[in-house]
mmCIF file of C-alpha atoms in Angstrom:
data_model
loop_
_atom_site.group_PDB
_atom_site.id
_atom_site.type_symbol
_atom_site.label_atom_id
_atom_site.label_comp_id
_atom_site.label_asym_id
_atom_site.label_seq_id
_atom_site.Cartn_x
_atom_site.Cartn_y
_atom_site.Cartn_z
ATOM 1 C CA UNK A 21 -17.124 16.388 13.319
ATOM 2 C CA UNK A 22 -14.830 18.145 15.779
ATOM 3 C CA UNK A 23 -12.797 14.932 16.146
ATOM 4 C CA UNK A 24 -12.265 14.666 12.404
ATOM 5 C CA UNK A 25 -11.283 18.312 12.422
ATOM 6 C CA UNK A 26 -8.681 17.520 15.104
ATOM 7 C CA UNK A 27 -7.141 14.878 12.831
ATOM 8 C CA UNK A 28 -7.125 17.287 9.899
ATOM 9 C CA UNK A 29 -5.553 20.032 12.028
ATOM 10 C CA UNK A 30 -2.831 17.662 13.231
ATOM 11 C CA UNK A 31 -2.216 16.619 9.607
ATOM 12 C CA UNK A 32 -2.009 20.233 8.474
ATOM 13 C CA UNK A 33 0.510 21.090 11.192
ATOM 14 C CA UNK A 34 2.644 18.033 10.507
ATOM 15 C CA UNK A 35 2.093 18.096 6.751
ATOM 16 C CA UNK A 36 3.819 21.417 6.292
ATOM 17 C CA UNK A 37 7.118 19.614 6.771
ATOM 18 C CA UNK A 38 6.309 16.657 4.488
ATOM 19 C CA UNK A 39 8.124 16.715 1.137
ATOM 20 C CA UNK A 40 6.317 13.591 -0.172
ATOM 21 C CA UNK A 41 9.616 11.721 -0.580
ATOM 22 C CA UNK A 42 8.012 8.373 0.309
ATOM 23 C CA UNK A 43 10.698 7.343 2.808
ATOM 24 C CA UNK A 44 8.010 6.713 5.439
ATOM 25 C CA UNK A 45 6.092 4.341 3.183
ATOM 26 C CA UNK A 46 9.198 2.477 2.031
ATOM 27 C CA UNK A 47 10.256 1.820 5.641
ATOM 28 C CA UNK A 48 6.780 1.008 7.003
ATOM 29 C CA UNK A 49 6.241 -2.676 7.909
ATOM 30 C CA UNK A 50 2.481 -2.374 7.314
ATOM 31 C CA UNK A 51 3.019 -0.825 3.886
ATOM 32 C CA UNK A 52 5.264 -3.755 2.965
ATOM 33 C CA UNK A 53 2.741 -6.291 4.260
ATOM 34 C CA UNK A 54 -0.358 -4.737 2.698
ATOM 35 C CA UNK A 55 -0.702 -3.086 -0.652
ATOM 36 C CA UNK A 56 -3.295 -0.599 0.578
ATOM 37 C CA UNK A 57 -1.545 1.077 3.518
ATOM 38 C CA UNK A 58 0.841 4.007 3.118
ATOM 39 C CA UNK A 59 1.646 6.681 5.725
ATOM 40 C CA UNK A 60 2.368 9.109 2.900
ATOM 41 C CA UNK A 61 -1.034 8.441 1.314
ATOM 42 C CA UNK A 62 -2.856 9.066 4.600
ATOM 43 C CA UNK A 63 -1.133 12.413 5.041
ATOM 44 C CA UNK A 64 -1.713 13.416 1.419
ATOM 45 C CA UNK A 65 -5.414 12.485 1.609
ATOM 46 C CA UNK A 66 -5.917 14.646 4.691
ATOM 47 C CA UNK A 67 -3.925 17.551 3.277
ATOM 48 C CA UNK A 68 -6.016 17.528 0.102
ATOM 49 C CA UNK A 69 -9.316 17.331 1.986
ATOM 50 C CA UNK A 70 -10.072 13.701 1.083
ATOM 51 C CA UNK A 71 -10.647 12.225 4.563
ATOM 52 C CA UNK A 72 -12.862 9.491 3.096
ATOM 53 C CA UNK A 73 -9.904 8.260 1.003
ATOM 54 C CA UNK A 74 -8.188 7.160 4.224
ATOM 55 C CA UNK A 75 -10.937 4.593 4.818
ATOM 56 C CA UNK A 76 -9.885 1.923 7.314
ATOM 57 C CA UNK A 77 -6.163 2.350 6.672
ATOM 58 C CA UNK A 78 -5.637 4.071 10.015
ATOM 59 C CA UNK A 79 -6.159 0.692 11.692
ATOM 60 C CA UNK A 80 -3.343 -0.925 9.687
ATOM 61 C CA UNK A 81 -0.711 1.314 11.289
ATOM 62 C CA UNK A 82 1.332 -0.538 13.926
ATOM 63 C CA UNK A 83 2.259 2.709 15.732
ATOM 64 C CA UNK A 84 5.875 1.521 15.585
ATOM 65 C CA UNK A 85 7.256 4.990 14.698
ATOM 66 C CA UNK A 86 9.443 3.566 11.909
ATOM 67 C CA UNK A 87 8.055 6.202 9.545
ATOM 68 C CA UNK A 88 9.026 8.935 11.975
ATOM 69 C CA UNK A 89 12.509 7.533 12.512
ATOM 70 C CA UNK A 90 13.247 7.602 8.777
ATOM 71 C CA UNK A 91 11.495 10.861 7.868
ATOM 72 C CA UNK A 92 14.068 13.504 6.891
ATOM 73 C CA UNK A 93 11.741 16.268 8.156
ATOM 74 C CA UNK A 94 10.558 14.515 11.334
ATOM 75 C CA UNK A 95 6.875 14.456 10.384
ATOM 76 C CA UNK A 96 5.005 12.762 13.236
ATOM 77 C CA UNK A 97 2.671 10.475 11.288
ATOM 78 C CA UNK A 98 1.726 8.522 14.426
ATOM 79 C CA UNK A 99 0.097 11.649 15.908
ATOM 80 C CA UNK A 100 -2.064 11.897 12.791
ATOM 81 C CA UNK A 101 -3.032 8.215 12.898
ATOM 82 C CA UNK A 102 -3.886 8.451 16.597
ATOM 83 C CA UNK A 103 -6.082 11.510 15.954
ATOM 84 C CA UNK A 104 -7.873 9.632 13.160
ATOM 85 C CA UNK A 105 -8.434 6.646 15.426
ATOM 86 C CA UNK A 106 -9.793 8.814 18.235
ATOM 87 C CA UNK A 107 -12.212 10.417 15.788
ATOM 88 C CA UNK A 108 -13.388 7.033 14.521
ATOM 89 C CA UNK A 109 -13.822 5.527 17.969
ATOM 90 C CA UNK A 110 -15.762 8.545 19.237
ATOM 91 C CA UNK A 111 -18.031 8.344 16.215
ATOM 92 C CA UNK A 112 -18.496 4.613 16.764
ATOM 93 C CA UNK A 113 -17.424 3.950 13.186
ATOM 94 C CA UNK A 114 -14.952 1.191 13.954
ATOM 95 C CA UNK A 115 -16.813 -1.155 16.248
ATOM 96 C CA UNK A 116 -14.838 -4.161 15.001
ATOM 97 C CA UNK A 117 -11.452 -2.434 15.127
ATOM 98 C CA UNK A 118 -10.593 -3.917 18.507
ATOM 99 C CA UNK A 119 -11.083 -7.401 17.078
ATOM 100 C CA UNK A 120 -7.845 -7.116 15.094
ATOM 101 C CA UNK A 121 -5.888 -6.151 18.216
ATOM 102 C CA UNK A 122 -7.614 -8.881 20.197
ATOM 103 C CA UNK A 123 -6.642 -11.481 17.601
ATOM 104 C CA UNK A 124 -3.056 -10.199 17.340
ATOM 105 C CA UNK A 125 -2.516 -10.317 21.111
ATOM 106 C CA UNK A 126 -4.147 -13.723 21.343
ATOM 107 C CA UNK A 127 -1.848 -15.039 18.588
ATOM 108 C CA UNK A 128 1.207 -13.532 20.286
ATOM 109 C CA UNK A 129 0.338 -15.113 23.621
ATOM 110 C CA UNK A 130 -0.628 -18.516 22.247
ATOM 111 C CA UNK A 131 1.832 -18.924 19.352
ATOM 112 C CA UNK A 132 4.525 -16.300 19.872
ATOM 113 C CA UNK A 133 3.717 -14.565 16.572
ATOM 114 C CA UNK A 134 1.183 -11.934 15.558
ATOM 115 C CA UNK A 135 0.394 -13.471 12.183
ATOM 116 C CA UNK A 136 0.478 -17.272 12.117
ATOM 117 C CA UNK A 137 1.672 -19.174 9.017
ATOM 118 C CA UNK A 138 -1.022 -19.098 6.362
ATOM 119 C CA UNK A 139 -0.470 -22.608 5.059
ATOM 120 C CA UNK A 140 0.747 -25.953 6.319
ATOM 121 C CA UNK A 141 3.605 -25.750 3.790
ATOM 122 C CA UNK A 142 4.838 -22.480 5.286
ATOM 123 C CA UNK A 143 4.559 -23.883 8.781
ATOM 124 C CA UNK A 144 6.441 -27.091 7.894
ATOM 125 C CA UNK A 145 9.116 -25.093 6.079
ATOM 126 C CA UNK A 146 9.640 -22.940 9.149
ATOM 127 C CA UNK A 147 9.849 -25.922 11.489
ATOM 128 C CA UNK A 148 12.243 -27.767 9.137
ATOM 129 C CA UNK A 149 14.536 -24.736 9.045
ATOM 130 C CA UNK A 150 14.390 -24.223 12.808
ATOM 131 C CA UNK A 151 12.139 -21.196 12.500
ATOM 132 C CA UNK A 152 9.389 -22.277 14.849
ATOM 133 C CA UNK A 153 8.229 -19.527 17.225
ATOM 134 C CA UNK A 154 10.267 -19.141 20.387
ATOM 135 C CA UNK A 155 8.498 -18.826 23.727
ATOM 136 C CA UNK A 156 8.044 -15.274 24.933
ATOM 137 C CA UNK A 157 10.208 -14.135 27.856
ATOM 138 C CA UNK A 158 8.190 -14.224 31.096
ATOM 139 C CA UNK A 159 8.251 -10.461 31.675
ATOM 140 C CA UNK A 160 7.034 -9.709 28.131
ATOM 141 C CA UNK A 161 4.350 -12.381 28.387
ATOM 142 C CA UNK A 162 3.137 -10.886 31.693
ATOM 143 C CA UNK A 163 2.968 -7.437 30.116
ATOM 144 C CA UNK A 164 1.044 -8.772 27.104
ATOM 145 C CA UNK A 165 -1.357 -10.635 29.382
ATOM 146 C CA UNK A 166 -2.045 -7.375 31.217
ATOM 147 C CA UNK A 167 -2.762 -5.589 27.924
ATOM 148 C CA UNK A 168 -4.878 -8.557 26.800
ATOM 149 C CA UNK A 169 -6.916 -8.333 30.012
ATOM 150 C CA UNK A 170 -7.538 -4.620 29.508
ATOM 151 C CA UNK A 171 -8.508 -5.247 25.896
ATOM 152 C CA UNK A 172 -11.003 -7.894 27.036
ATOM 153 C CA UNK A 173 -12.522 -5.344 29.433
ATOM 154 C CA UNK A 174 -12.822 -2.714 26.710
ATOM 155 C CA UNK A 175 -14.213 -5.209 24.218
ATOM 156 C CA UNK A 176 -16.738 -6.461 26.748
ATOM 157 C CA UNK A 177 -17.851 -2.909 27.529
ATOM 158 C CA UNK A 178 -18.239 -2.023 23.828
#
């Protein structure tokens, strides 16, 4: 309960500056890729006392800070998402949440992309147009392998 309260308190502090312009949601890569995710909606749900309306959306955030870069009032949405995630992990609500990160890192290391083509047509189109994934630079691959190793440890311990 205290963890959820932390997320709400962070949202209240940050939310005072939010003018609900929607710039964060229009710039967000996750919001463009999924119809359910919206940084603005997460903030609004917390500000109006509807924590349950956030659901699993906190896990769709890439923590890329694009929303913060575009926000005219510098609302730090990532702080809110991180507080929500901490609350969920401490409560044990999101046991499978690490699976998505595990899969994304595995895809990045093995194929060079986070989300592989969804059909053979898309894959052949990409290859025909010279859009096949490029190998990762060695230093980035080493860094990802380190993160992947830590994720395996955490997943194994959970």
